[in-house]
């Protein structure tokens, strides 16, 4: 288009290309296929970096160019992402792939609010980062790679199982946990803008995501795996992974809902 400034795009084609490029970088459906496979092929810590740190640069560009991006494409990819993130996540047994589809669904919510209010986009991103960081750190500390592994976490640390349950429920967006705040604000804004069908699609697709979070919650906290061991403690060496990031992210991931009026004000 002859311009070097992405914040002042005039051609609809360039705006469409920019939107699609950023969506691919984030892993929004239908350009999401790389994300679950890449996460599954990498270590837990690399997966944590890809789902959190790597989202910052594309989100900063989306924040800067929100006025120029194609609203139709953003809302369509938002609905597709939340549906794909819910449907595809149901069939997974690997925790990294579950977190990848969870990430796709959360990014769908962020894409939905981008054309309307970018301040809620930033709030959602921060909350998503804290929840995902705490979840991944718990998976790293407990060395949990599959759903089957979650059934023995209670032998490592009963506190960890309770915290994992609460984090999963927060990721699912249940009040009174932090995860409810972005969903509530986004649905509120979408209905204010008369985008009722979009709001309904997002709300219903959240149920799909909630199902696999609840399944993980159930295997982690409420089931005893059929094992032959008679001891209540897993044999383990001195833990090598630090839990400081977890202690910083967990309170934010669980208890920020009462701060909603202050954040909005």
PDB file of C-alpha atoms in Angstrom:
ATOM      1  CA  UNK A   1       0.000   0.000   0.000  1.00  0.00           C
ATOM      2  CA  UNK A   2       3.030   2.304  -0.038  1.00  0.00           C
ATOM      3  CA  UNK A   3       2.914   3.004   3.700  1.00  0.00           C
ATOM      4  CA  UNK A   4       5.406   1.931   6.359  1.00  0.00           C
ATOM      5  CA  UNK A   5       3.070   2.645   9.277  1.00  0.00           C
ATOM      6  CA  UNK A   6       0.851  -0.294  10.289  1.00  0.00           C
ATOM      7  CA  UNK A   7      -1.231   1.972  12.512  1.00  0.00           C
ATOM      8  CA  UNK A   8      -2.473   3.937   9.479  1.00  0.00           C
ATOM      9  CA  UNK A   9      -3.469   1.295   6.946  1.00  0.00           C
ATOM     10  CA  UNK A  10      -5.890   2.571   4.295  1.00  0.00           C
ATOM     11  CA  UNK A  11      -6.340  -0.464   2.037  1.00  0.00           C
ATOM     12  CA  UNK A  12      -8.892  -3.108   3.199  1.00  0.00           C
ATOM     13  CA  UNK A  13      -6.691  -5.853   1.733  1.00  0.00           C
ATOM     14  CA  UNK A  14      -3.708  -4.865   3.882  1.00  0.00           C
ATOM     15  CA  UNK A  15      -5.940  -4.738   6.988  1.00  0.00           C
ATOM     16  CA  UNK A  16      -7.226  -8.242   6.196  1.00  0.00           C
ATOM     17  CA  UNK A  17      -3.695  -9.573   5.689  1.00  0.00           C
ATOM     18  CA  UNK A  18      -2.516  -8.020   8.955  1.00  0.00           C
ATOM     19  CA  UNK A  19      -5.484  -9.515  10.834  1.00  0.00           C
ATOM     20  CA  UNK A  20      -4.842 -12.992   9.407  1.00  0.00           C
ATOM     21  CA  UNK A  21      -1.089 -12.770  10.078  1.00  0.00           C
ATOM     22  CA  UNK A  22      -1.595 -11.816  13.723  1.00  0.00           C
ATOM     23  CA  UNK A  23      -4.271 -14.516  14.115  1.00  0.00           C
ATOM     24  CA  UNK A  24      -1.805 -17.111  12.766  1.00  0.00           C
ATOM     25  CA  UNK A  25       0.899 -15.899  15.137  1.00  0.00           C
ATOM     26  CA  UNK A  26      -1.454 -16.183  18.118  1.00  0.00           C
ATOM     27  CA  UNK A  27      -2.901 -19.535  17.040  1.00  0.00           C
ATOM     28  CA  UNK A  28      -6.505 -18.436  16.483  1.00  0.00           C
ATOM     29  CA  UNK A  29      -8.727 -20.873  14.546  1.00  0.00           C
ATOM     30  CA  UNK A  30      -8.666 -21.709  11.634  1.00  0.00           C
ATOM     31  CA  UNK A  31      -4.884 -21.042  11.770  1.00  0.00           C
ATOM     32  CA  UNK A  32      -4.473 -22.914  15.040  1.00  0.00           C
ATOM     33  CA  UNK A  33      -3.138 -26.272  13.822  1.00  0.00           C
ATOM     34  CA  UNK A  34       0.497 -25.584  14.711  1.00  0.00           C
ATOM     35  CA  UNK A  35      -0.111 -24.790  18.395  1.00  0.00           C
ATOM     36  CA  UNK A  36      -1.209 -28.154  19.926  1.00  0.00           C
ATOM     37  CA  UNK A  37       1.419 -30.090  17.946  1.00  0.00           C
ATOM     38  CA  UNK A  38       4.241 -27.706  18.864  1.00  0.00           C
ATOM     39  CA  UNK A  39       3.284 -27.759  22.552  1.00  0.00           C
ATOM     40  CA  UNK A  40       3.067 -31.551  22.572  1.00  0.00           C
ATOM     41  CA  UNK A  41       6.529 -31.796  21.013  1.00  0.00           C
ATOM     42  CA  UNK A  42       8.216 -29.428  23.461  1.00  0.00           C
ATOM     43  CA  UNK A  43       9.088 -29.593  27.146  1.00  0.00           C
ATOM     44  CA  UNK A  44       6.711 -28.281  29.798  1.00  0.00           C
ATOM     45  CA  UNK A  45       8.743 -25.105  30.349  1.00  0.00           C
ATOM     46  CA  UNK A  46       8.935 -24.381  26.616  1.00  0.00           C
ATOM     47  CA  UNK A  47       5.179 -24.968  26.376  1.00  0.00           C
ATOM     48  CA  UNK A  48       4.678 -22.460  29.204  1.00  0.00           C
ATOM     49  CA  UNK A  49       6.758 -19.860  27.338  1.00  0.00           C
ATOM     50  CA  UNK A  50       4.888 -20.469  24.050  1.00  0.00           C
ATOM     51  CA  UNK A  51       1.452 -20.100  25.673  1.00  0.00           C
ATOM     52  CA  UNK A  52       2.346 -16.989  27.701  1.00  0.00           C
ATOM     53  CA  UNK A  53       5.435 -14.980  26.673  1.00  0.00           C
ATOM     54  CA  UNK A  54       4.977 -15.596  22.949  1.00  0.00           C
ATOM     55  CA  UNK A  55       1.464 -14.073  23.037  1.00  0.00           C
ATOM     56  CA  UNK A  56       2.721 -10.678  24.207  1.00  0.00           C
ATOM     57  CA  UNK A  57       4.196  -9.390  20.911  1.00  0.00           C
ATOM     58  CA  UNK A  58       1.186 -10.241  18.655  1.00  0.00           C
ATOM     59  CA  UNK A  59      -1.187  -8.890  21.322  1.00  0.00           C
ATOM     60  CA  UNK A  60       0.788  -5.637  21.489  1.00  0.00           C
ATOM     61  CA  UNK A  61       0.442  -5.314  17.702  1.00  0.00           C
ATOM     62  CA  UNK A  62      -3.290  -6.081  17.903  1.00  0.00           C
ATOM     63  CA  UNK A  63      -3.624  -3.425  20.622  1.00  0.00           C
ATOM     64  CA  UNK A  64      -1.810  -0.859  18.465  1.00  0.00           C
ATOM     65  CA  UNK A  65      -3.691  -1.644  15.238  1.00  0.00           C
ATOM     66  CA  UNK A  66      -7.120  -2.480  16.721  1.00  0.00           C
ATOM     67  CA  UNK A  67      -8.794   0.336  14.745  1.00  0.00           C
ATOM     68  CA  UNK A  68      -7.479  -0.945  11.409  1.00  0.00           C
ATOM     69  CA  UNK A  69      -8.128  -4.659  11.832  1.00  0.00           C
ATOM     70  CA  UNK A  70     -11.080  -6.287  10.070  1.00  0.00           C
ATOM     71  CA  UNK A  71     -13.918  -6.553  12.625  1.00  0.00           C
ATOM     72  CA  UNK A  72     -15.712  -9.283  10.651  1.00  0.00           C
ATOM     73  CA  UNK A  73     -12.622 -11.497  10.533  1.00  0.00           C
ATOM     74  CA  UNK A  74     -11.869 -10.901  14.229  1.00  0.00           C
ATOM     75  CA  UNK A  75     -15.387 -11.850  15.350  1.00  0.00           C
ATOM     76  CA  UNK A  76     -15.491 -14.872  13.022  1.00  0.00           C
ATOM     77  CA  UNK A  77     -12.110 -16.168  14.201  1.00  0.00           C
ATOM     78  CA  UNK A  78     -13.183 -15.463  17.794  1.00  0.00           C
ATOM     79  CA  UNK A  79     -16.270 -17.666  17.472  1.00  0.00           C
ATOM     80  CA  UNK A  80     -14.345 -20.353  15.566  1.00  0.00           C
ATOM     81  CA  UNK A  81     -11.526 -20.343  18.128  1.00  0.00           C
ATOM     82  CA  UNK A  82     -13.776 -20.739  21.143  1.00  0.00           C
ATOM     83  CA  UNK A  83     -15.687 -23.566  19.431  1.00  0.00           C
ATOM     84  CA  UNK A  84     -12.544 -25.342  18.196  1.00  0.00           C
ATOM     85  CA  UNK A  85     -10.825 -24.833  21.554  1.00  0.00           C
ATOM     86  CA  UNK A  86     -13.819 -26.469  23.246  1.00  0.00           C
ATOM     87  CA  UNK A  87     -14.591 -29.288  20.785  1.00  0.00           C
ATOM     88  CA  UNK A  88     -11.035 -30.400  20.062  1.00  0.00           C
ATOM     89  CA  UNK A  89     -10.016 -30.228  23.716  1.00  0.00           C
ATOM     90  CA  UNK A  90     -12.657 -32.794  24.690  1.00  0.00           C
ATOM     91  CA  UNK A  91     -10.793 -35.616  22.949  1.00  0.00           C
ATOM     92  CA  UNK A  92      -7.335 -35.026  24.458  1.00  0.00           C
ATOM     93  CA  UNK A  93      -5.498 -37.040  27.091  1.00  0.00           C
ATOM     94  CA  UNK A  94      -2.237 -35.046  27.101  1.00  0.00           C
ATOM     95  CA  UNK A  95      -2.210 -32.071  29.478  1.00  0.00           C
ATOM     96  CA  UNK A  96      -0.118 -29.952  27.088  1.00  0.00           C
ATOM     97  CA  UNK A  97      -2.612 -30.409  24.261  1.00  0.00           C
ATOM     98  CA  UNK A  98      -5.481 -29.629  26.637  1.00  0.00           C
ATOM     99  CA  UNK A  99      -3.685 -26.414  27.625  1.00  0.00           C
ATOM    100  CA  UNK A 100      -3.105 -25.616  23.935  1.00  0.00           C
ATOM    101  CA  UNK A 101      -6.829 -25.877  23.130  1.00  0.00           C
ATOM    102  CA  UNK A 102      -7.592 -23.940  26.318  1.00  0.00           C
ATOM    103  CA  UNK A 103      -5.227 -21.234  25.027  1.00  0.00           C
ATOM    104  CA  UNK A 104      -6.998 -21.161  21.623  1.00  0.00           C
ATOM    105  CA  UNK A 105     -10.379 -20.729  23.341  1.00  0.00           C
ATOM    106  CA  UNK A 106      -9.102 -17.929  25.613  1.00  0.00           C
ATOM    107  CA  UNK A 107      -7.543 -16.099  22.678  1.00  0.00           C
ATOM    108  CA  UNK A 108     -10.898 -16.360  20.914  1.00  0.00           C
ATOM    109  CA  UNK A 109     -12.465 -14.395  23.768  1.00  0.00           C
ATOM    110  CA  UNK A 110      -9.730 -11.774  23.464  1.00  0.00           C
ATOM    111  CA  UNK A 111     -10.257 -11.478  19.701  1.00  0.00           C
ATOM    112  CA  UNK A 112     -13.994 -10.966  20.274  1.00  0.00           C
ATOM    113  CA  UNK A 113     -13.502  -7.883  22.441  1.00  0.00           C
ATOM    114  CA  UNK A 114     -10.677  -6.301  20.377  1.00  0.00           C
ATOM    115  CA  UNK A 115     -12.928  -4.227  18.036  1.00  0.00           C
ATOM    116  CA  UNK A 116     -14.931  -2.836  20.980  1.00  0.00           C
ATOM    117  CA  UNK A 117     -12.765  -2.223  24.044  1.00  0.00           C
ATOM    118  CA  UNK A 118      -9.021  -2.751  24.052  1.00  0.00           C
ATOM    119  CA  UNK A 119      -8.741  -2.119  27.806  1.00  0.00           C
ATOM    120  CA  UNK A 120     -10.769  -5.308  28.472  1.00  0.00           C
ATOM    121  CA  UNK A 121      -8.459  -7.080  25.992  1.00  0.00           C
ATOM    122  CA  UNK A 122      -5.444  -6.130  28.136  1.00  0.00           C
ATOM    123  CA  UNK A 123      -7.251  -7.175  31.338  1.00  0.00           C
ATOM    124  CA  UNK A 124      -8.182 -10.521  29.761  1.00  0.00           C
ATOM    125  CA  UNK A 125      -4.605 -11.049  28.577  1.00  0.00           C
ATOM    126  CA  UNK A 126      -3.168 -10.386  32.054  1.00  0.00           C
ATOM    127  CA  UNK A 127      -5.686 -12.739  33.683  1.00  0.00           C
ATOM    128  CA  UNK A 128      -5.060 -15.402  31.023  1.00  0.00           C
ATOM    129  CA  UNK A 129      -1.286 -15.131  31.613  1.00  0.00           C
ATOM    130  CA  UNK A 130      -1.611 -15.539  35.395  1.00  0.00           C
ATOM    131  CA  UNK A 131      -4.002 -18.510  35.108  1.00  0.00           C
ATOM    132  CA  UNK A 132      -1.946 -20.302  32.439  1.00  0.00           C
ATOM    133  CA  UNK A 133       1.328 -19.663  34.281  1.00  0.00           C
ATOM    134  CA  UNK A 134      -0.057 -21.098  37.540  1.00  0.00           C
ATOM    135  CA  UNK A 135      -1.543 -24.121  35.753  1.00  0.00           C
ATOM    136  CA  UNK A 136       1.660 -24.923  33.864  1.00  0.00           C
ATOM    137  CA  UNK A 137       3.800 -24.445  36.948  1.00  0.00           C
ATOM    138  CA  UNK A 138       1.659 -26.927  38.838  1.00  0.00           C
ATOM    139  CA  UNK A 139       2.016 -29.400  35.969  1.00  0.00           C
ATOM    140  CA  UNK A 140       5.806 -28.824  35.987  1.00  0.00           C
ATOM    141  CA  UNK A 141       6.133 -29.237  39.772  1.00  0.00           C
ATOM    142  CA  UNK A 142       4.028 -32.430  39.767  1.00  0.00           C
ATOM    143  CA  UNK A 143       5.629 -33.718  36.493  1.00  0.00           C
ATOM    144  CA  UNK A 144       2.185 -34.316  35.025  1.00  0.00           C
ATOM    145  CA  UNK A 145       2.124 -35.103  31.296  1.00  0.00           C
ATOM    146  CA  UNK A 146      -1.204 -36.933  30.859  1.00  0.00           C
ATOM    147  CA  UNK A 147      -4.638 -37.047  32.483  1.00  0.00           C
ATOM    148  CA  UNK A 148      -3.625 -40.407  33.957  1.00  0.00           C
ATOM    149  CA  UNK A 149      -0.726 -38.726  35.770  1.00  0.00           C
ATOM    150  CA  UNK A 150      -3.095 -36.290  37.495  1.00  0.00           C
ATOM    151  CA  UNK A 151      -4.617 -39.169  39.501  1.00  0.00           C
ATOM    152  CA  UNK A 152      -1.426 -39.521  41.578  1.00  0.00           C
ATOM    153  CA  UNK A 153      -0.760 -35.825  42.307  1.00  0.00           C
ATOM    154  CA  UNK A 154      -2.338 -36.168  45.782  1.00  0.00           C
ATOM    155  CA  UNK A 155       0.605 -38.373  46.860  1.00  0.00           C
ATOM    156  CA  UNK A 156       3.018 -35.528  46.019  1.00  0.00           C
ATOM    157  CA  UNK A 157       1.109 -32.675  47.658  1.00  0.00           C
ATOM    158  CA  UNK A 158      -2.556 -32.525  48.755  1.00  0.00           C
ATOM    159  CA  UNK A 159      -2.362 -28.707  48.742  1.00  0.00           C
ATOM    160  CA  UNK A 160      -1.322 -28.795  45.093  1.00  0.00           C
ATOM    161  CA  UNK A 161      -4.427 -30.811  44.156  1.00  0.00           C
ATOM    162  CA  UNK A 162      -6.725 -28.244  45.773  1.00  0.00           C
ATOM    163  CA  UNK A 163      -4.915 -25.355  44.094  1.00  0.00           C
ATOM    164  CA  UNK A 164      -5.010 -27.149  40.745  1.00  0.00           C
ATOM    165  CA  UNK A 165      -8.745 -27.710  41.149  1.00  0.00           C
ATOM    166  CA  UNK A 166      -9.339 -24.007  41.848  1.00  0.00           C
ATOM    167  CA  UNK A 167      -7.088 -22.918  38.948  1.00  0.00           C
ATOM    168  CA  UNK A 168      -8.932 -25.219  36.535  1.00  0.00           C
ATOM    169  CA  UNK A 169     -12.280 -23.843  37.692  1.00  0.00           C
ATOM    170  CA  UNK A 170     -10.907 -20.321  37.265  1.00  0.00           C
ATOM    171  CA  UNK A 171      -9.776 -21.201  33.713  1.00  0.00           C
ATOM    172  CA  UNK A 172     -13.310 -22.458  33.112  1.00  0.00           C
ATOM    173  CA  UNK A 173     -14.624 -19.048  34.153  1.00  0.00           C
ATOM    174  CA  UNK A 174     -16.637 -19.905  37.264  1.00  0.00           C
ATOM    175  CA  UNK A 175     -17.412 -17.228  39.871  1.00  0.00           C
ATOM    176  CA  UNK A 176     -16.165 -16.263  42.469  1.00  0.00           C
ATOM    177  CA  UNK A 177     -12.760 -16.931  40.839  1.00  0.00           C
ATOM    178  CA  UNK A 178     -10.725 -14.518  38.689  1.00  0.00           C
ATOM    179  CA  UNK A 179     -11.514 -16.301  35.405  1.00  0.00           C
ATOM    180  CA  UNK A 180     -15.142 -15.183  35.613  1.00  0.00           C
ATOM    181  CA  UNK A 181     -14.215 -11.497  35.290  1.00  0.00           C
ATOM    182  CA  UNK A 182     -13.110 -11.326  31.608  1.00  0.00           C
ATOM    183  CA  UNK A 183     -15.966 -13.574  30.438  1.00  0.00           C
ATOM    184  CA  UNK A 184     -18.498 -11.476  32.325  1.00  0.00           C
ATOM    185  CA  UNK A 185     -17.155  -8.165  31.006  1.00  0.00           C
ATOM    186  CA  UNK A 186     -16.833  -9.420  27.415  1.00  0.00           C
ATOM    187  CA  UNK A 187     -20.359 -10.880  27.307  1.00  0.00           C
ATOM    188  CA  UNK A 188     -21.662  -7.662  28.869  1.00  0.00           C
ATOM    189  CA  UNK A 189     -19.963  -5.526  26.185  1.00  0.00           C
ATOM    190  CA  UNK A 190     -21.037  -7.807  23.318  1.00  0.00           C
ATOM    191  CA  UNK A 191     -24.692  -7.677  24.380  1.00  0.00           C
ATOM    192  CA  UNK A 192     -24.440  -3.882  24.786  1.00  0.00           C
ATOM    193  CA  UNK A 193     -23.248  -3.728  21.146  1.00  0.00           C
ATOM    194  CA  UNK A 194     -26.197  -5.927  20.062  1.00  0.00           C
ATOM    195  CA  UNK A 195     -23.896  -8.800  19.067  1.00  0.00           C
ATOM    196  CA  UNK A 196     -26.224 -11.291  20.747  1.00  0.00           C
ATOM    197  CA  UNK A 197     -25.457 -14.250  18.452  1.00  0.00           C
ATOM    198  CA  UNK A 198     -21.705 -13.836  18.992  1.00  0.00           C
ATOM    199  CA  UNK A 199     -22.194 -13.553  22.751  1.00  0.00           C
ATOM    200  CA  UNK A 200     -24.374 -16.688  22.778  1.00  0.00           C
ATOM    201  CA  UNK A 201     -21.821 -18.672  20.711  1.00  0.00           C
ATOM    202  CA  UNK A 202     -19.001 -17.657  23.078  1.00  0.00           C
ATOM    203  CA  UNK A 203     -21.056 -18.465  26.190  1.00  0.00           C
ATOM    204  CA  UNK A 204     -22.077 -21.902  24.890  1.00  0.00           C
ATOM    205  CA  UNK A 205     -18.564 -22.755  23.738  1.00  0.00           C
ATOM    206  CA  UNK A 206     -17.314 -21.891  27.242  1.00  0.00           C
ATOM    207  CA  UNK A 207     -19.344 -24.900  28.413  1.00  0.00           C
ATOM    208  CA  UNK A 208     -17.311 -27.183  26.168  1.00  0.00           C
ATOM    209  CA  UNK A 209     -14.063 -25.897  27.662  1.00  0.00           C
ATOM    210  CA  UNK A 210     -15.543 -26.153  31.144  1.00  0.00           C
ATOM    211  CA  UNK A 211     -16.253 -29.845  30.534  1.00  0.00           C
ATOM    212  CA  UNK A 212     -12.622 -30.813  30.047  1.00  0.00           C
ATOM    213  CA  UNK A 213     -11.486 -28.559  32.896  1.00  0.00           C
ATOM    214  CA  UNK A 214     -13.995 -30.312  35.142  1.00  0.00           C
ATOM    215  CA  UNK A 215     -12.786 -33.709  33.912  1.00  0.00           C
ATOM    216  CA  UNK A 216      -9.227 -32.742  34.897  1.00  0.00           C
ATOM    217  CA  UNK A 217     -10.543 -31.428  38.226  1.00  0.00           C
ATOM    218  CA  UNK A 218     -12.320 -34.712  38.806  1.00  0.00           C
ATOM    219  CA  UNK A 219      -9.291 -36.907  38.062  1.00  0.00           C
ATOM    220  CA  UNK A 220      -6.997 -34.640  40.094  1.00  0.00           C
ATOM    221  CA  UNK A 221      -9.049 -34.098  43.220  1.00  0.00           C
ATOM    222  CA  UNK A 222     -11.865 -36.607  43.439  1.00  0.00           C
ATOM    223  CA  UNK A 223     -10.487 -39.951  42.289  1.00  0.00           C
ATOM    224  CA  UNK A 224      -8.023 -42.404  43.752  1.00  0.00           C
ATOM    225  CA  UNK A 225      -6.232 -44.167  40.937  1.00  0.00           C
ATOM    226  CA  UNK A 226      -6.388 -47.971  41.047  1.00  0.00           C
ATOM    227  CA  UNK A 227      -2.821 -48.641  42.177  1.00  0.00           C
ATOM    228  CA  UNK A 228      -1.269 -51.376  44.304  1.00  0.00           C
ATOM    229  CA  UNK A 229       0.839 -49.105  46.499  1.00  0.00           C
ATOM    230  CA  UNK A 230       0.089 -49.060  50.216  1.00  0.00           C
ATOM    231  CA  UNK A 231       1.951 -45.844  50.980  1.00  0.00           C
ATOM    232  CA  UNK A 232       0.403 -42.384  50.953  1.00  0.00           C
ATOM    233  CA  UNK A 233       3.595 -40.644  49.831  1.00  0.00           C
ATOM    234  CA  UNK A 234       5.225 -40.820  46.442  1.00  0.00           C
ATOM    235  CA  UNK A 235       8.944 -41.575  46.617  1.00  0.00           C
ATOM    236  CA  UNK A 236      10.660 -38.434  45.488  1.00  0.00           C
ATOM    237  CA  UNK A 237      13.967 -36.648  45.521  1.00  0.00           C
ATOM    238  CA  UNK A 238      14.416 -33.061  46.575  1.00  0.00           C
ATOM    239  CA  UNK A 239      12.230 -30.977  44.187  1.00  0.00           C
ATOM    240  CA  UNK A 240      14.338 -29.242  41.557  1.00  0.00           C
ATOM    241  CA  UNK A 241      11.733 -26.803  40.205  1.00  0.00           C
ATOM    242  CA  UNK A 242      11.184 -23.514  42.022  1.00  0.00           C
ATOM    243  CA  UNK A 243       7.673 -22.637  43.168  1.00  0.00           C
ATOM    244  CA  UNK A 244       8.186 -18.873  43.575  1.00  0.00           C
ATOM    245  CA  UNK A 245       6.497 -17.994  40.230  1.00  0.00           C
ATOM    246  CA  UNK A 246       3.607 -20.247  41.268  1.00  0.00           C
ATOM    247  CA  UNK A 247       3.149 -18.471  44.606  1.00  0.00           C
ATOM    248  CA  UNK A 248       3.096 -15.129  42.766  1.00  0.00           C
ATOM    249  CA  UNK A 249       0.686 -16.162  40.005  1.00  0.00           C
ATOM    250  CA  UNK A 250      -1.772 -18.284  42.026  1.00  0.00           C
ATOM    251  CA  UNK A 251      -3.365 -15.558  44.203  1.00  0.00           C
ATOM    252  CA  UNK A 252      -3.888 -13.428  41.063  1.00  0.00           C
ATOM    253  CA  UNK A 253      -5.325 -16.399  39.179  1.00  0.00           C
ATOM    254  CA  UNK A 254      -7.863 -17.125  41.919  1.00  0.00           C
ATOM    255  CA  UNK A 255      -8.781 -14.038  43.927  1.00  0.00           C
ATOM    256  CA  UNK A 256      -8.936 -10.971  41.684  1.00  0.00           C
ATOM    257  CA  UNK A 257     -12.709 -10.906  41.080  1.00  0.00           C
ATOM    258  CA  UNK A 258     -13.472  -8.520  44.012  1.00  0.00           C
ATOM    259  CA  UNK A 259     -11.083  -6.027  42.356  1.00  0.00           C
ATOM    260  CA  UNK A 260     -13.293  -5.793  39.244  1.00  0.00           C
ATOM    261  CA  UNK A 261     -14.997  -2.486  40.231  1.00  0.00           C
ATOM    262  CA  UNK A 262     -11.597  -0.878  40.939  1.00  0.00           C
ATOM    263  CA  UNK A 263     -10.131  -2.117  37.621  1.00  0.00           C
ATOM    264  CA  UNK A 264     -13.181  -0.890  35.688  1.00  0.00           C
ATOM    265  CA  UNK A 265     -13.244   2.421  37.524  1.00  0.00           C
TER     266      UNK A 265
END
